[in-house]
């Protein structure tokens, strides 16, 4: 009878790996803590940036919205409606009516009617007219009387 083989209990009769079974090295708690801090710092920094971008009145979305709101208000001062008093600024080729108080010394004209359509002329009862033309086909003439 022959001696039992030392590889008998091994699967498929192969010898065991050298140095015994391999064990995974243990992860240190410090390594996990550092990884958690890095992840929190990245997400925290991103959240802070988004918050500041959307709420800071000196920049970001809030500044853009304030600028747009200011532009809308500025545009309203140059879009007189019938009955508004205006002073005419700009050049003769590019006049810009600016709404002013009717009792002020700046008031030059009172806004009359708007005549829609290209090339319209103001009736004789008006002293001054400004023709506007846009790319969107919103052509009109604003008519004014002297104050």
N, CA, C and O of each residue as an XYZ file, in Angstrom:
588
protein
N       0.821     -1.138      0.000
C       0.000      0.000      0.000
C       0.884      1.224      0.000
O       1.907      1.281      0.681
N       0.478      2.170     -0.754
C       1.306      3.367     -0.874
C       0.837      4.403      0.119
O      -0.278      4.351      0.637
N       1.720      5.340      0.367
C       1.407      6.417      1.333
C       0.385      7.373      0.722
O       0.386      7.615     -0.485
N      -0.482      7.907      1.572
C      -1.476      8.829      1.022
C      -0.812     10.084      0.465
O       0.178     10.566      1.016
N      -1.350     10.600     -0.605
C      -0.809     11.805     -1.250
C      -1.146     13.037     -0.413
O      -2.264     13.150      0.089
N      -0.183     13.975     -0.254
C      -0.485     15.191      0.523
C      -1.479     16.081     -0.211
O      -2.027     17.000      0.398
N      -1.729     15.846     -1.480
C      -2.644     16.694     -2.276
C      -4.033     16.087     -2.370
O      -4.875     16.558     -3.135
N      -4.269     15.048     -1.596
C      -5.532     14.345     -1.677
C      -6.731     15.232     -1.345
O      -7.759     15.160     -2.018
N      -6.609     16.043     -0.343
C      -7.748     16.862      0.103
C      -7.882     18.167     -0.702
O      -8.830     18.921     -0.481
N      -6.972     18.441     -1.611
C      -7.021     19.660     -2.422
C      -7.953     19.425     -3.608
O      -8.025     18.316     -4.139
N      -8.677     20.490     -4.027
C      -9.538     20.309     -5.195
C      -8.698     19.961     -6.419
O      -7.643     20.557     -6.641
N      -9.135     19.053     -7.168
C      -8.526     18.604     -8.425
C      -7.102     18.112     -8.242
O      -6.380     17.934     -9.223
N      -6.694     17.895     -7.024
C      -5.376     17.344     -6.772
C      -4.241     18.317     -6.992
O      -3.097     17.882     -7.130
N      -4.505     19.641     -7.033
C      -3.423     20.619     -7.210
C      -2.828     20.972     -5.866
O      -3.509     20.900     -4.843
N      -1.561     21.353     -5.860
C      -0.942     21.729     -4.579
C      -1.483     23.082     -4.105
O      -1.909     23.887     -4.932
N      -1.476     23.349     -2.802
C      -1.948     24.636     -2.304
C      -1.012     25.756     -2.746
O       0.166     25.511     -3.003
N      -1.529     26.991     -2.838
C      -0.650     28.094     -3.247
C       0.440     28.293     -2.209
O       0.240     28.002     -1.030
N       1.592     28.789     -2.642
C       2.695     28.967     -1.697
C       2.333     30.035     -0.668
O       1.634     30.992     -1.003
N       2.778     29.898      0.539
C       2.557     30.882      1.591
C       1.202     30.759      2.231
O       0.841     31.627      3.026
N       0.458     29.775      1.947
C      -0.838     29.581      2.579
C      -1.917     30.403      1.900
O      -1.648     31.081      0.908
N      -3.124     30.353      2.417
C      -4.218     31.098      1.789
C      -3.967     32.599      1.865
O      -3.443     33.101      2.859
N      -4.350     33.320      0.792
C      -4.149     34.773      0.739
C      -5.281     35.473      1.479
O      -6.446     35.099      1.344
N      -4.931     36.497      2.266
C      -5.937     37.298      2.972
C      -5.867     38.715      2.444
O      -4.793     39.229      2.131
N      -6.994     39.315      2.354
C      -7.051     40.716      1.932
C      -6.545     41.591      3.059
O      -6.858     41.345      4.224
N      -5.762     42.617      2.726
C      -5.306     43.500      3.808
C      -6.495     44.264      4.386
O      -7.411     44.656      3.663
N      -6.464     44.459      5.660
C      -7.541     45.184      6.341
C      -7.455     46.675      6.001
O      -6.373     47.260      6.038
N      -8.602     47.289      5.668
C      -8.644     48.729      5.417
C      -8.629     49.429      6.756
O      -9.354     49.057      7.679
N      -7.799     50.441      6.851
C      -7.719     51.135      8.138
C      -8.873     52.121      8.268
O      -9.326     52.668      7.263
N      -9.358     52.359      9.489
C     -10.449     53.316      9.681
C     -10.058     54.724      9.240
O     -10.913     55.506      8.823
N      -8.789     55.042      9.328
C      -8.316     56.373      8.930
C      -8.506     56.572      7.429
O      -8.864     57.664      6.988
N      -8.271     55.542      6.658
C      -8.437     55.620      5.210
C      -9.904     55.891      4.850
O     -10.177     56.704      3.967
N     -10.837     55.232      5.512
C     -12.260     55.445      5.292
C     -12.692     56.849      5.696
O     -13.509     57.476      5.022
N     -12.141     57.332      6.793
C     -12.464     58.683      7.261
C     -11.993     59.733      6.257
O     -12.717     60.685      5.965
N     -10.801     59.562      5.737
C     -10.267     60.505      4.746
C     -11.124     60.486      3.483
O     -11.413     61.546      2.927
N     -11.528     59.330      3.027
C     -12.374     59.227      1.834
C     -13.714     59.923      2.071
O     -14.212     60.630      1.195
N     -14.297     59.723      3.258
C     -15.577     60.372      3.574
C     -15.432     61.889      3.600
O     -16.314     62.602      3.122
N     -14.337     62.386      4.151
C     -14.105     63.838      4.210
C     -13.945     64.415      2.804
O     -14.474     65.489      2.514
N     -13.233     63.724      1.943
C     -13.044     64.193      0.569
C     -14.382     64.256     -0.167
O     -14.671     65.237     -0.852
N     -15.188     63.218     -0.025
C     -16.500     63.195     -0.694
C     -17.383     64.320     -0.165
O     -18.021     65.021     -0.951
N     -17.429     64.505      1.150
C     -18.237     65.579      1.736
C     -17.742     66.959      1.289
O     -18.548     67.854      1.038
N     -16.437     67.128      1.190
C     -15.887     68.414      0.756
C     -16.291     68.722     -0.684
O     -16.625     69.862     -1.005
N     -16.261     67.728     -1.533
C     -16.632     67.943     -2.940
C     -18.101     68.310     -3.052
O     -18.444     69.294     -3.707
N     -18.979     67.532     -2.419
C     -20.411     67.828     -2.488
C     -20.750     69.126     -1.762
O     -21.579     69.901     -2.238
N     -20.128     69.369     -0.634
C     -20.372     70.610      0.105
C     -19.930     71.829     -0.690
O     -20.635     72.838     -0.718
N     -18.784     71.748     -1.331
C     -18.305     72.856     -2.161
C     -19.223     73.114     -3.341
O     -19.501     74.266     -3.674
N     -19.693     72.056     -3.969
C     -20.626     72.212     -5.092
C     -21.932     72.843     -4.639
O     -22.462     73.732     -5.306
N     -22.452     72.386     -3.506
C     -23.706     72.953     -2.984
C     -23.533     74.419     -2.619
O     -24.418     75.233     -2.882
N     -22.403     74.761     -2.016
C     -22.135     76.159     -1.653
C     -22.073     77.029     -2.904
O     -22.631     78.126     -2.922
N     -21.407     76.554     -3.941
C     -21.295     77.318     -5.180
C     -22.674     77.564     -5.789
O     -22.977     78.688     -6.188
N     -23.504     76.544     -5.865
C     -24.840     76.692     -6.433
C     -25.660     77.676     -5.606
O     -26.349     78.529     -6.166
N     -25.593     77.567     -4.290
C     -26.332     78.485     -3.412
C     -25.873     79.926     -3.632
O     -26.702     80.818     -3.808
N     -24.562     80.158     -3.623
C     -24.032     81.519     -3.811
C     -24.382     82.051     -5.196
O     -24.738     83.221     -5.334
N     -24.289     81.220     -6.208
C     -24.572     81.644     -7.580
C     -26.011     82.115     -7.711
O     -26.288     83.085     -8.417
N     -26.927     81.436     -7.036
C     -28.336     81.760     -7.168
C     -28.824     82.833     -6.214
O     -29.912     83.370     -6.420
N     -28.069     83.169     -5.183
C     -28.567     84.124     -4.197
C     -27.711     85.366     -4.025
O     -28.203     86.352     -3.477
N     -26.486     85.375     -4.450
C     -25.595     86.516     -4.247
C     -26.039     87.695     -5.109
O     -26.070     87.574     -6.334
N     -26.388     88.846     -4.495
C     -26.846     89.985     -5.290
C     -25.735     90.629     -6.124
O     -26.016     91.441     -7.005
N     -24.483     90.273     -5.853
C     -23.368     90.866     -6.593
C     -22.899     89.994     -7.743
O     -21.910     90.329     -8.396
N     -23.561     88.910     -8.005
C     -23.129     88.054     -9.100
C     -24.093     86.921     -9.328
O     -25.036     86.723     -8.561
N     -23.853     86.187    -10.373
C     -24.654     85.013    -10.657
C     -26.049     85.330    -11.139
O     -26.296     86.357    -11.771
N     -26.953     84.424    -10.825
C     -28.320     84.504    -11.320
C     -29.047     85.743    -10.799
O     -29.797     86.381    -11.537
N     -28.822     86.083     -9.520
C     -29.494     87.243     -8.944
C     -29.078     88.522     -9.669
O     -29.909     89.395     -9.917
N     -27.800     88.633    -10.006
C     -27.322     89.824    -10.715
C     -27.920     89.888    -12.119
O     -28.314     90.957    -12.583
N     -27.984     88.753    -12.785
C     -28.554     88.728    -14.136
C     -30.026     89.117    -14.110
O     -30.491     89.865    -14.970
N     -30.765     88.605    -13.114
C     -32.182     88.948    -13.012
C     -32.365     90.422    -12.670
O     -33.261     91.075    -13.205
N     -31.524     90.951    -11.786
C     -31.606     92.372    -11.431
C     -31.280     93.240    -12.636
O     -31.921     94.267    -12.857
N     -30.289     92.833    -13.411
C     -29.913     93.580    -14.606
C     -31.044     93.573    -15.627
O     -31.345     94.595    -16.244
N     -31.663     92.416    -15.796
C     -32.776     92.304    -16.744
C     -33.953     93.140    -16.272
O     -34.605     93.800    -17.081
N     -34.231     93.122    -14.982
C     -35.331     93.911    -14.415
C     -35.058     95.403    -14.598
O     -35.962     96.166    -14.939
N     -33.808     95.816    -14.370
C     -33.442     97.220    -14.546
C     -33.593     97.630    -16.008
O     -34.024     98.746    -16.295
N     -33.245     96.745    -16.928
C     -33.373     97.051    -18.356
C     -34.834     97.217    -18.743
O     -35.167     98.094    -19.540
N     -35.706     96.385    -18.191
C     -37.140     96.491    -18.478
C     -37.666     97.837    -17.980
O     -38.437     98.503    -18.671
N     -37.246     98.233    -16.774
C     -37.682     99.527    -16.226
C     -37.145    100.674    -17.080
O     -37.854    101.649    -17.328
N     -35.904    100.561    -17.526
C     -35.307    101.597    -18.382
C     -36.075    101.703    -19.697
O     -36.344    102.805    -20.174
N     -36.425    100.571    -20.275
C     -37.165    100.577    -21.533
C     -38.528    101.244    -21.382
O     -39.007    101.899    -22.307
N     -39.152    101.078    -20.218
C     -40.463    101.696    -19.986
C     -40.379    103.216    -20.027
O     -41.343    103.875    -20.418
N     -39.239    103.785    -19.627
C     -39.108    105.247    -19.630
C     -38.989    105.800    -21.045
O     -39.120    107.006    -21.252
N     -38.743    104.938    -22.007
C     -38.604    105.368    -23.402
C     -39.752    104.864    -24.276
O     -39.652    104.886    -25.503
N     -40.830    104.415    -23.662
C     -41.992    103.924    -24.401
C     -43.231    104.675    -23.913
O     -44.054    104.117    -23.187
N     -43.361    105.941    -24.313
C     -44.488    106.736    -23.818
C     -45.821    106.259    -24.380
O     -45.920    105.816    -25.524
N     -46.829    106.365    -23.543
C     -48.193    106.038    -23.956
C     -48.936    107.353    -24.196
O     -48.454    108.423    -23.824
N     -50.077    107.269    -24.801
C     -50.857    108.466    -25.110
C     -51.106    109.265    -23.820
O     -51.574    108.723    -22.819
N     -50.782    110.558    -23.869
C     -50.965    111.438    -22.720
C     -49.704    111.677    -21.910
O     -49.670    112.603    -21.099
N     -48.657    110.864    -22.104
C     -47.389    111.058    -21.386
C     -46.636    112.242    -21.964
O     -46.660    112.474    -23.172
N     -45.966    112.990    -21.094
C     -45.097    114.081    -21.536
C     -43.687    113.533    -21.702
O     -43.251    112.668    -20.943
N     -42.986    114.043    -22.696
C     -41.643    113.545    -23.001
C     -40.694    114.684    -23.310
O     -41.097    115.795    -23.656
N     -39.416    114.362    -23.171
C     -38.360    115.195    -23.740
C     -37.688    114.320    -24.781
O     -37.589    113.105    -24.606
N     -37.231    114.920    -25.849
C     -36.620    114.157    -26.941
C     -35.108    114.254    -26.791
O     -34.528    115.339    -26.826
N     -34.486    113.092    -26.623
C     -33.029    113.010    -26.516
C     -32.510    112.306    -27.763
O     -33.290    111.901    -28.625
N     -31.214    112.164    -27.855
C     -30.621    111.483    -29.000
C     -30.382    112.460    -30.136
O     -30.330    113.673    -29.937
N     -30.239    111.911    -31.323
C     -29.955    112.729    -32.508
C     -31.219    112.868    -33.351
O     -32.237    112.225    -33.097
N     -31.119    113.728    -34.360
C     -32.254    113.923    -35.262
C     -32.548    112.630    -36.039
O     -33.703    112.331    -36.344
N     -31.487    111.867    -36.354
C     -31.655    110.611    -37.084
C     -32.134    109.482    -36.166
O     -32.765    108.531    -36.630
N     -31.840    109.583    -34.875
C     -32.199    108.526    -33.923
C     -32.738    109.160    -32.633
O     -32.089    109.099    -31.589
N     -33.924    109.767    -32.713
C     -34.480    110.419    -31.529
C     -34.956    109.403    -30.494
O     -35.397    108.306    -30.840
N     -34.860    109.783    -29.219
C     -35.258    108.905    -28.130
C     -36.170    109.668    -27.176
O     -35.701    110.527    -26.430
N     -37.470    109.366    -27.191
C     -38.370    110.046    -26.261
C     -38.211    109.475    -24.856
O     -38.221    108.258    -24.670
N     -38.065    110.356    -23.872
C     -37.949    109.949    -22.481
C     -39.108    110.556    -21.704
O     -39.333    111.765    -21.763
N     -39.842    109.724    -20.979
C     -41.004    110.186    -20.226
C     -40.539    111.063    -19.065
O     -39.631    110.698    -18.318
N     -41.187    112.239    -18.925
C     -40.910    113.168    -17.824
C     -42.255    113.632    -17.244
O     -43.312    113.392    -17.827
N     -42.189    114.293    -16.098
C     -43.402    114.850    -15.492
C     -43.925    115.978    -16.375
O     -43.145    116.799    -16.859
N     -45.225    116.024    -16.585
C     -45.803    117.037    -17.464
C     -45.599    118.460    -16.920
O     -45.532    119.405    -17.707
N     -45.502    118.629    -15.621
C     -45.312    119.957    -15.043
C     -43.859    120.395    -14.975
O     -43.580    121.526    -14.578
N     -42.923    119.525    -15.352
C     -41.499    119.866    -15.235
C     -41.045    120.721    -16.413
O     -41.686    120.773    -17.462
N     -39.911    121.390    -16.198
C     -39.350    122.236    -17.252
C     -38.759    121.400    -18.391
O     -38.501    121.930    -19.472
N     -38.542    120.099    -18.163
C     -37.989    119.222    -19.203
C     -39.022    118.824    -20.249
O     -38.661    118.455    -21.366
N     -40.300    118.897    -19.898
C     -41.359    118.439    -20.801
C     -41.373    119.283    -22.075
O     -41.532    120.503    -22.018
N     -41.207    118.629    -23.215
C     -41.209    119.305    -24.512
C     -42.476    118.992    -25.311
O     -43.044    119.863    -25.970
N     -42.905    117.724    -25.237
C     -44.041    117.276    -26.043
C     -44.970    116.415    -25.209
O     -44.584    115.857    -24.181
N     -46.201    116.323    -25.680
C     -47.170    115.406    -25.092
C     -47.465    114.347    -26.150
O     -47.703    114.659    -27.317
N     -47.445    113.100    -25.720
C     -47.630    111.989    -26.653
C     -49.074    111.919    -27.117
O     -50.014    111.953    -26.323
N     -49.214    111.820    -28.429
C     -50.539    111.673    -29.029
C     -50.757    110.229    -29.418
O     -50.520    109.319    -28.624
N     -51.200    110.026    -30.613
C     -51.537    108.671    -31.043
C     -50.363    107.969    -31.710
O     -49.386    108.593    -32.124
N     -50.494    106.653    -31.799
C     -49.551    105.818    -32.549
C     -50.266    105.386    -33.817
O     -51.399    104.907    -33.784
N     -49.589    105.562    -34.913
C     -50.132    105.144    -36.202
C     -49.362    103.903    -36.644
O     -48.169    103.977    -36.935
N     -50.042    102.776    -36.693
C     -49.373    101.522    -37.028
C     -49.302    101.326    -38.538
O     -50.248    101.596    -39.279
N     -48.139    100.843    -38.955
C     -47.887    100.614    -40.370
C     -46.658    101.390    -40.809
O     -46.323    102.406    -40.201
N     -45.986    100.935    -41.846
C     -44.764    101.607    -42.302
C     -45.072    102.931    -43.007
O     -46.046    103.039    -43.753
N     -44.223    103.939    -42.758
C     -44.296    105.215    -43.481
C     -45.498    106.079    -43.185
O     -45.839    106.936    -44.001
N     -46.151    105.897    -42.066
C     -47.320    106.718    -41.726
C     -46.858    108.122    -41.335
O     -45.824    108.281    -40.686
N     -47.615    109.123    -41.726
C     -47.328    110.516    -41.384
C     -48.353    110.985    -40.350
O     -49.530    110.632    -40.429
N     -47.893    111.787    -39.374
C     -48.788    112.329    -38.345
C     -49.710    113.384    -38.963
O     -49.282    114.145    -39.830
N     -50.958    113.433    -38.527
C     -51.874    114.474    -39.009
C     -51.362    115.868    -38.631
O     -50.468    115.997    -37.795
N     -51.925    116.900    -39.243
C     -51.464    118.282    -39.063
C     -51.607    118.782    -37.625
O     -50.902    119.715    -37.238
N     -52.501    118.190    -36.818
C     -52.686    118.659    -35.443
C     -51.494    118.340    -34.544
O     -51.417    118.841    -33.422
N     -50.565    117.513    -35.024
C     -49.363    117.165    -34.253
C     -48.174    117.968    -34.763
O     -48.088    118.299    -35.946
N     -47.245    118.279    -33.834
C     -46.067    119.070    -34.177
C     -44.844    118.226    -34.533
O     -43.922    118.715    -35.187
N     -44.831    116.967    -34.108
C     -43.615    116.167    -34.244
C     -43.996    114.694    -34.355
O     -44.981    114.263    -33.757
N     -43.236    113.933    -35.104
C     -43.482    112.493    -35.239
C     -42.181    111.728    -35.317
O     -41.198    112.206    -35.882
N     -42.183    110.556    -34.755
C     -41.022    109.654    -34.809
C     -41.493    108.345    -35.407
O     -42.454    107.739    -34.931
N     -40.797    107.907    -36.473
C     -41.146    106.636    -37.107
C     -40.232    105.540    -36.569
O     -39.017    105.706    -36.469
N     -40.854    104.421    -36.229
C     -40.118    103.262    -35.725
C     -40.323    102.103    -36.687
O     -41.408    101.905    -37.234
N     -39.252    101.345    -36.878
C     -39.314    100.172    -37.732
C     -38.523     99.063    -37.056
O     -37.419     99.296    -36.562
N     -39.079     97.868    -37.031
C     -38.364     96.743    -36.435
C     -38.314     95.590    -37.423
O     -39.038     95.565    -38.418
N     -37.448     94.645    -37.126
C     -37.308     93.462    -37.977
C     -38.532     92.566    -37.896
O     -38.754     91.737    -38.778
N     -39.325     92.724    -36.846
C     -40.480     91.862    -36.648
C     -41.746     92.436    -37.274
O     -42.837     91.908    -37.060
N     -41.610     93.498    -38.034
C     -42.762     94.067    -38.725
C     -43.638     94.955    -37.865
O     -44.780     95.230    -38.234
N     -43.133     95.412    -36.725
C     -43.911     96.283    -35.841
C     -43.583     97.744    -36.169
O     -43.036     98.466    -35.336
N     -43.919     98.168    -37.376
C     -43.650     99.534    -37.805
C     -44.775    100.446    -37.318
O     -45.954    100.111    -37.433
N     -44.394    101.606    -36.770
C     -45.397    102.575    -36.342
C     -44.780    103.959    -36.253
O     -43.558    104.111    -36.264
N     -45.635    104.963    -36.166
C     -45.209    106.353    -35.999
C     -45.842    106.877    -34.725
O     -47.041    106.710    -34.502
N     -45.018    107.520    -33.876
C     -45.535    108.170    -32.667
C     -45.681    109.650    -32.958
O     -44.769    110.283    -33.491
N     -46.825    110.195    -32.606
C     -47.107    111.608    -32.866
C     -47.144    112.384    -31.559
O     -47.638    111.881    -30.550
N     -46.612    113.632    -31.571
C     -46.511    114.450    -30.369
C     -47.002    115.861    -30.641
O     -46.893    116.363    -31.760
N     -47.540    116.490    -29.619
C     -47.890    117.927    -29.684
C     -46.975    118.675    -28.738
O     -46.536    118.137    -27.721
N     -46.689    119.939    -29.088
C     -45.840    120.791    -28.256
C     -46.548    121.066    -26.934
O     -47.759    121.284    -26.907
N     -45.789    121.055    -25.834
C     -46.369    121.336    -24.510
C     -46.397    122.824    -24.303
O     -46.845    123.293    -23.256
